Amino acid sequence: MKRAAAVVLILLLTACAREPDGTRRQFFALGTLVDITVMAPPEKADAALRDAEQALLEFERRWRAWNEGQLAVLNGQLTEGQPVILAENIASGIRQARQLERESRGLFNPAIGKLVELWGFHQEERKAEPPPSDADIQVWLDAAPSLNDLVAENGKFVSRKPQLWLDMGAFAKGLAVNAAIEVLKKHGITDAIVNAGGDLKVLGTHGERRWRIGVRDPRGPGILAAIEVSGPVSVFTSGDYERWFEWEGRRYHHLLDPRSGYPAMQTTSLTVLHEDAARADAAATALFVAGDDWPLIARSMGIEAVMRVPAEGPVEITPAMQAYINWEDRQPEYRVIKP
Ligand code: AMP
Ligand code: MG
């Protein structure tokens, strides 16, 4: 989105509204529209909402991998081989990401920034240009950078590979949503939803009923299913419809398989539930990239509730997910798969 248009939209959307049964605030952060509802009257909710918004804006500055973000500066130093001291909040995020990378067997790879850049998905609006050459992709594959290449030396971190470029795009939203929920809890809020463009975490319930989350249909308008949950739980989806381009009749999207260097083509959308939003975010990306092998990665990442829309064939859901799904009158053909 063009910056001027975004600013106008922000002005229109930075709004705090009284819901019939809660207080709601909407604003732009983390590259998307964030929508928070707190089940409390404005007297109790307003300060919590304001602080949660501040926490998310702060996150955005910290974790942006390109342009002027804190992570971008760090990336520049690391590629030059400089030893860096990491602020504790960045270091703890990197530690969590490293653990999740291992559990995902490298399919969630937060060191993937240079490959993302080769494909042009680091730009807000991708230029019309062809996909990268196989030779360029092969150079990245030969280097195979990973968070394991970020090593501690004399109290500082150094990168062992110039190709290592941190891109927390698959996971930072989860960290941020966790942080916003913690802010709300500190204010004594027990029932709330923090929704960052469809990826979200809920606490408690929506009044008398569970929170109802629509999961988008990856190939049509409207929603595929409603997931009904009470918190604390996070719902994260990775979909091939979020960022993509077409070149010579072929479609290429932003979820890259670190084994091939190409977009992962066996899945169109994958949704997971987990209490920890950071784990849910990383897992949605990793299980998407895993294609048909997703049950294996779900096991190793400790994810039980999954819904996958494969590129071909019926929707797949785990028994744990089945318990939360309400198809209403739209029930598609589906299979239940135990991870
Ligand atoms: P998400 O929407 O959470 O699945 O994150 C997608 C973003 O993560 C992309 O736009 C890339 O910046 C980055 N990304 C793409 N492929 C991977 C991968 N295999 N591992 C980690 N990050 C990735
Ligand atoms: Mg993700």
Short mmCIF file of C-alpha atoms in Angstrom, two decimals, residues 3-320:
data_model
loop_
_atom_site.label_atom_id
_atom_site.label_comp_id
_atom_site.label_asym_id
_atom_site.label_seq_id
_atom_site.Cartn_x
_atom_site.Cartn_y
_atom_site.Cartn_z
CA ARG A 3 2.34 5.37 2.28
CA ALA A 4 -0.01 8.36 1.78
CA ALA A 5 -3.01 6.10 1.30
CA ALA A 6 -1.95 4.12 4.35
CA VAL A 7 -1.77 7.28 6.45
CA VAL A 8 -5.30 8.30 5.42
CA LEU A 9 -6.54 4.84 6.28
CA ILE A 10 -4.76 4.92 9.62
CA LEU A 11 -6.46 8.22 10.44
CA LEU A 12 -9.79 6.72 9.51
CA LEU A 13 -9.21 3.50 11.35
CA THR A 14 -7.42 4.52 14.53
CA ALA A 15 -10.66 4.40 16.33
CA CYS A 16 -11.83 3.31 19.68
CA ALA A 17 -15.41 2.14 19.62
CA ARG A 18 -17.78 0.90 22.27
CA GLU A 19 -19.10 -2.51 21.29
CA PRO A 20 -22.43 -3.57 22.76
CA ASP A 21 -20.49 -5.92 25.01
CA GLY A 22 -16.90 -4.73 24.92
CA THR A 23 -14.50 -1.97 23.88
CA ARG A 24 -12.71 -2.12 20.56
CA ARG A 25 -9.68 -0.39 19.06
CA GLN A 26 -8.38 -0.62 15.49
CA PHE A 27 -5.08 0.69 14.10
CA PHE A 28 -2.34 -0.15 11.63
CA ALA A 29 0.69 -2.02 12.96
CA LEU A 30 2.82 -5.00 11.89
CA GLY A 31 1.94 -4.26 8.26
CA THR A 32 -1.73 -4.97 8.80
CA LEU A 33 -4.92 -3.76 10.44
CA VAL A 34 -4.87 -4.74 14.10
CA ASP A 35 -8.23 -5.10 15.81
CA ILE A 36 -8.39 -5.53 19.59
CA THR A 37 -11.59 -6.11 21.53
CA VAL A 38 -11.59 -6.16 25.31
CA MET A 39 -14.67 -7.41 27.16
CA ALA A 40 -14.75 -4.52 29.60
CA PRO A 41 -16.27 -1.04 29.66
CA PRO A 42 -14.13 1.85 28.32
CA GLU A 43 -13.27 3.05 31.85
CA LYS A 44 -11.37 -0.20 32.38
CA ALA A 45 -10.38 -0.95 28.79
CA ASP A 46 -9.03 2.33 27.40
CA ALA A 47 -5.66 2.41 29.20
CA ALA A 48 -5.08 -1.28 28.42
CA LEU A 49 -5.89 -0.75 24.75
CA ARG A 50 -3.60 2.25 24.52
CA ASP A 51 -0.69 0.37 26.08
CA ALA A 52 -1.29 -2.68 23.88
CA GLU A 53 -1.20 -0.44 20.79
CA GLN A 54 2.08 1.13 21.97
CA ALA A 55 3.59 -2.32 22.52
CA LEU A 56 2.71 -3.37 18.98
CA LEU A 57 4.09 -0.22 17.38
CA GLU A 58 7.31 -0.70 19.33
CA PHE A 59 7.53 -4.26 18.06
CA GLU A 60 7.16 -3.12 14.51
CA ARG A 61 10.14 -0.79 14.82
CA ARG A 62 12.24 -3.49 16.45
CA TRP A 63 11.62 -6.41 14.11
CA ARG A 64 11.48 -4.86 10.64
CA ALA A 65 14.09 -6.71 8.61
CA TRP A 66 14.53 -4.08 5.92
CA ASN A 67 14.64 -0.30 5.76
CA GLU A 68 15.28 1.47 9.05
CA GLY A 69 14.19 -1.18 11.60
CA GLN A 70 16.46 -2.29 14.44
CA LEU A 71 16.75 -5.74 12.88
CA ALA A 72 17.76 -4.19 9.55
CA VAL A 73 20.70 -2.41 11.19
CA LEU A 74 21.69 -5.64 12.90
CA ASN A 75 21.50 -7.54 9.61
CA GLY A 76 23.84 -5.04 7.98
CA GLN A 77 26.42 -5.53 10.74
CA LEU A 78 26.12 -9.31 10.65
CA THR A 79 26.62 -9.57 6.87
CA GLU A 80 29.79 -7.52 7.23
CA GLY A 81 31.05 -10.05 9.76
CA GLN A 82 30.95 -7.61 12.68
CA PRO A 83 30.43 -9.03 16.18
CA VAL A 84 27.23 -7.51 17.63
CA ILE A 85 25.74 -7.13 21.05
CA LEU A 86 22.05 -7.97 20.98
CA ALA A 87 19.51 -6.09 23.09
CA GLU A 88 17.91 -8.62 25.46
CA ASN A 89 14.49 -8.42 23.80
CA ILE A 90 16.01 -9.20 20.38
CA ALA A 91 18.25 -11.93 21.82
CA SER A 92 15.34 -13.67 23.52
CA GLY A 93 13.28 -13.55 20.31
CA ILE A 94 16.22 -15.04 18.40
CA ARG A 95 16.61 -17.81 21.00
CA GLN A 96 12.95 -18.76 20.64
CA ALA A 97 13.23 -18.66 16.85
CA ARG A 98 16.31 -20.87 16.91
CA GLN A 99 14.51 -23.47 19.02
CA LEU A 100 11.48 -23.39 16.69
CA GLU A 101 13.73 -23.67 13.63
CA ARG A 102 15.23 -26.85 15.07
CA GLU A 103 11.85 -28.35 15.94
CA SER A 104 10.60 -27.56 12.43
CA ARG A 105 13.63 -29.38 10.98
CA GLY A 106 14.69 -26.19 9.25
CA LEU A 107 11.41 -25.60 7.38
CA PHE A 108 10.80 -22.49 9.48
CA ASN A 109 14.07 -20.73 8.72
CA PRO A 110 14.35 -17.18 10.13
CA ALA A 111 17.73 -16.75 8.38
CA ILE A 112 15.96 -16.86 5.01
CA GLY A 113 16.03 -13.08 4.31
CA LYS A 114 18.37 -13.20 1.31
CA LEU A 115 16.19 -15.80 -0.40
CA VAL A 116 13.08 -13.70 0.31
CA GLU A 117 14.94 -10.74 -1.22
CA LEU A 118 15.92 -12.77 -4.33
CA TRP A 119 12.20 -13.41 -4.88
CA GLY A 120 11.42 -9.73 -4.29
CA PHE A 121 9.02 -10.38 -1.42
CA HIS A 122 10.91 -8.05 0.93
CA GLN A 123 9.40 -5.03 -0.85
CA GLU A 124 6.05 -3.67 0.27
CA GLU A 125 5.03 -3.73 -3.36
CA ARG A 126 6.96 -6.21 -5.46
CA LYS A 127 8.29 -4.82 -8.74
CA ALA A 128 7.12 -6.58 -11.91
CA GLU A 129 10.20 -8.68 -12.56
CA PRO A 130 10.86 -12.33 -13.36
CA PRO A 131 11.51 -14.95 -10.66
CA PRO A 132 15.18 -15.34 -9.70
CA SER A 133 17.46 -17.53 -11.81
CA ASP A 134 18.14 -21.12 -10.75
CA ALA A 135 21.83 -20.18 -10.51
CA ASP A 136 21.10 -17.45 -7.93
CA ILE A 137 18.83 -19.77 -5.96
CA GLN A 138 21.54 -22.43 -6.01
CA VAL A 139 24.08 -20.03 -4.49
CA TRP A 140 21.70 -19.54 -1.55
CA LEU A 141 21.00 -23.27 -1.27
CA ASP A 142 24.74 -24.04 -1.23
CA ALA A 143 25.26 -21.57 1.61
CA ALA A 144 22.09 -22.81 3.41
CA PRO A 145 22.17 -20.14 6.13
CA SER A 146 20.34 -20.97 9.35
CA LEU A 147 20.09 -19.49 12.84
CA ASN A 148 22.66 -22.11 13.83
CA ASP A 149 25.16 -19.95 11.92
CA LEU A 150 24.65 -17.12 14.40
CA VAL A 151 27.17 -17.99 17.10
CA ALA A 152 28.16 -16.45 20.41
CA GLU A 153 31.79 -15.31 20.70
CA ASN A 154 33.12 -13.44 23.74
CA GLY A 155 29.67 -12.25 24.76
CA LYS A 156 28.81 -11.06 21.25
CA PHE A 157 27.11 -12.67 18.28
CA VAL A 158 28.77 -13.20 14.93
CA SER A 159 27.45 -14.65 11.71
CA ARG A 160 29.43 -17.44 10.12
CA LYS A 161 27.85 -16.79 6.72
CA PRO A 162 27.47 -13.57 4.73
CA GLN A 163 24.24 -15.01 3.25
CA LEU A 164 22.58 -15.00 6.69
CA TRP A 165 19.89 -12.29 6.80
CA LEU A 166 17.33 -12.42 9.58
CA ASP A 167 13.72 -12.21 8.43
CA MET A 168 11.31 -12.73 11.30
CA GLY A 169 8.27 -12.23 9.06
CA ALA A 170 6.99 -15.74 9.75
CA PHE A 171 7.15 -15.37 13.52
CA ALA A 172 7.39 -11.75 14.75
CA LYS A 173 3.64 -11.23 14.50
CA GLY A 174 3.21 -14.11 16.94
CA LEU A 175 5.73 -12.60 19.35
CA ALA A 176 3.98 -9.24 19.07
CA VAL A 177 0.53 -10.70 19.68
CA ASN A 178 1.86 -12.50 22.77
CA ALA A 179 3.29 -9.20 24.03
CA ALA A 180 0.01 -7.32 23.45
CA ILE A 181 -1.93 -10.01 25.34
CA GLU A 182 0.54 -9.76 28.26
CA VAL A 183 -0.05 -5.99 28.39
CA LEU A 184 -3.81 -6.55 28.55
CA LYS A 185 -3.38 -9.13 31.32
CA LYS A 186 -1.26 -6.70 33.35
CA HIS A 187 -4.23 -4.33 33.22
CA GLY A 188 -6.43 -7.05 34.72
CA ILE A 189 -8.18 -7.93 31.45
CA THR A 190 -9.39 -11.55 31.36
CA ASP A 191 -11.45 -11.65 28.15
CA ALA A 192 -10.06 -10.19 24.93
CA ILE A 193 -9.01 -10.79 21.35
CA VAL A 194 -5.91 -9.37 19.64
CA ASN A 195 -6.44 -9.85 15.92
CA ALA A 196 -3.57 -8.88 13.59
CA GLY A 197 -5.03 -9.30 10.10
CA GLY A 198 -6.60 -12.69 10.82
CA ASP A 199 -3.77 -14.04 12.99
CA LEU A 200 -4.79 -13.73 16.60
CA LYS A 201 -4.85 -14.69 20.23
CA VAL A 202 -7.84 -14.78 22.54
CA LEU A 203 -8.25 -14.70 26.30
CA GLY A 204 -11.34 -16.03 28.03
CA THR A 205 -14.65 -15.74 26.21
CA HIS A 206 -16.80 -13.27 24.29
CA GLY A 207 -19.44 -12.79 26.95
CA GLU A 208 -21.52 -15.92 27.29
CA ARG A 209 -20.09 -17.59 24.19
CA ARG A 210 -16.76 -18.71 22.79
CA TRP A 211 -14.78 -16.50 20.42
CA ARG A 212 -15.69 -17.24 16.82
CA ILE A 213 -12.87 -17.01 14.28
CA GLY A 214 -13.49 -17.15 10.53
CA VAL A 215 -10.79 -18.90 8.48
CA ARG A 216 -10.60 -17.48 4.99
CA ASP A 217 -11.28 -19.69 2.00
CA PRO A 218 -7.94 -19.63 0.11
CA ARG A 219 -9.61 -19.98 -3.29
CA GLY A 220 -12.85 -18.11 -2.98
CA PRO A 221 -14.55 -15.21 -1.31
CA GLY A 222 -15.79 -15.66 2.22
CA ILE A 223 -14.76 -18.10 4.91
CA LEU A 224 -14.01 -21.79 4.80
CA ALA A 225 -14.95 -22.57 8.39
CA ALA A 226 -15.50 -20.97 11.77
CA ILE A 227 -13.27 -21.98 14.66
CA GLU A 228 -14.89 -21.55 18.08
CA VAL A 229 -12.48 -21.28 20.99
CA SER A 230 -12.12 -19.97 24.51
CA GLY A 231 -8.73 -18.67 25.55
CA PRO A 232 -5.94 -18.58 26.10
CA VAL A 233 -5.33 -19.79 22.56
CA SER A 234 -3.83 -18.44 19.34
CA VAL A 235 -5.06 -19.08 15.81
CA PHE A 236 -2.54 -18.54 13.01
CA THR A 237 -2.88 -19.15 9.28
CA SER A 238 -0.31 -19.15 6.50
CA GLY A 239 -1.81 -18.79 3.04
CA ASP A 240 -0.47 -18.60 -0.50
CA TYR A 241 -2.92 -15.78 -1.30
CA GLU A 242 -1.20 -13.23 0.96
CA ARG A 243 1.71 -12.20 -1.27
CA TRP A 244 2.22 -13.50 -4.78
CA PHE A 245 2.91 -12.57 -8.38
CA GLU A 246 2.40 -14.08 -11.78
CA TRP A 247 5.08 -14.44 -14.39
CA GLU A 248 4.53 -16.00 -17.81
CA GLY A 249 1.35 -17.69 -16.69
CA ARG A 250 2.78 -19.14 -13.47
CA ARG A 251 1.94 -18.07 -9.95
CA TYR A 252 4.67 -17.65 -7.31
CA HIS A 253 3.96 -16.92 -3.66
CA HIS A 254 5.93 -15.84 -0.58
CA LEU A 255 6.15 -19.08 1.46
CA LEU A 256 9.52 -20.43 0.43
CA ASP A 257 10.80 -23.95 0.91
CA PRO A 258 14.41 -23.71 2.19
CA ARG A 259 15.10 -27.16 0.65
CA SER A 260 14.30 -26.11 -2.94
CA GLY A 261 14.54 -22.32 -2.75
CA TYR A 262 11.11 -22.16 -4.46
CA PRO A 263 7.60 -21.43 -3.17
CA ALA A 264 6.09 -24.51 -1.49
CA MET A 265 3.33 -25.64 -3.85
CA GLN A 266 1.49 -28.53 -2.15
CA THR A 267 -0.60 -26.38 0.22
CA THR A 268 -2.80 -23.32 -0.26
CA SER A 269 -3.66 -22.56 3.36
CA LEU A 270 -2.76 -23.97 6.76
CA THR A 271 -4.18 -23.03 10.16
CA VAL A 272 -2.90 -24.06 13.59
CA LEU A 273 -4.00 -23.52 17.18
CA HIS A 274 -1.58 -23.23 20.09
CA GLU A 275 -1.54 -21.24 23.30
CA ASP A 276 1.78 -19.57 22.41
CA ALA A 277 1.24 -17.20 19.46
CA ALA A 278 4.95 -17.21 18.50
CA ARG A 279 4.96 -21.00 18.23
CA ALA A 280 1.64 -20.95 16.35
CA ASP A 281 3.00 -18.40 13.86
CA ALA A 282 6.25 -20.30 13.20
CA ALA A 283 4.35 -23.60 12.98
CA ALA A 284 1.75 -22.31 10.50
CA THR A 285 4.62 -21.33 8.19
CA ALA A 286 6.62 -24.54 8.76
CA LEU A 287 3.65 -26.89 8.28
CA PHE A 288 2.63 -24.99 5.14
CA VAL A 289 6.14 -25.38 3.73
CA ALA A 290 6.21 -29.09 4.73
CA GLY A 291 3.47 -29.88 2.18
CA ASP A 292 2.19 -33.45 2.52
CA ASP A 293 4.72 -34.12 5.31
CA TRP A 294 3.01 -31.68 7.69
CA PRO A 295 1.97 -34.34 10.28
CA LEU A 296 5.63 -35.14 10.93
CA ILE A 297 6.48 -31.48 11.55
CA ALA A 298 3.30 -30.99 13.64
CA ARG A 299 4.51 -33.79 15.91
CA SER A 300 7.99 -32.40 16.30
CA MET A 301 6.66 -28.88 17.00
CA GLY A 302 4.04 -30.05 19.51
CA ILE A 303 1.08 -28.84 17.42
CA GLU A 304 -2.12 -30.86 17.73
CA ALA A 305 -4.83 -28.76 16.09
CA VAL A 306 -4.27 -28.27 12.34
CA MET A 307 -6.47 -27.53 9.33
CA ARG A 308 -4.86 -27.72 5.92
CA VAL A 309 -6.22 -26.93 2.48
CA PRO A 310 -3.97 -28.84 0.07
CA ALA A 311 -3.49 -27.70 -3.53
CA GLU A 312 -5.36 -30.86 -4.57
CA GLY A 313 -7.77 -33.08 -2.70
CA PRO A 314 -10.01 -32.66 0.34
CA VAL A 315 -9.38 -30.39 3.32
CA GLU A 316 -7.39 -32.12 6.09
CA ILE A 317 -8.02 -31.64 9.80
CA THR A 318 -6.68 -33.24 12.95
CA PRO A 319 -9.04 -34.66 15.59
CA ALA A 320 -8.01 -31.85 17.98
#
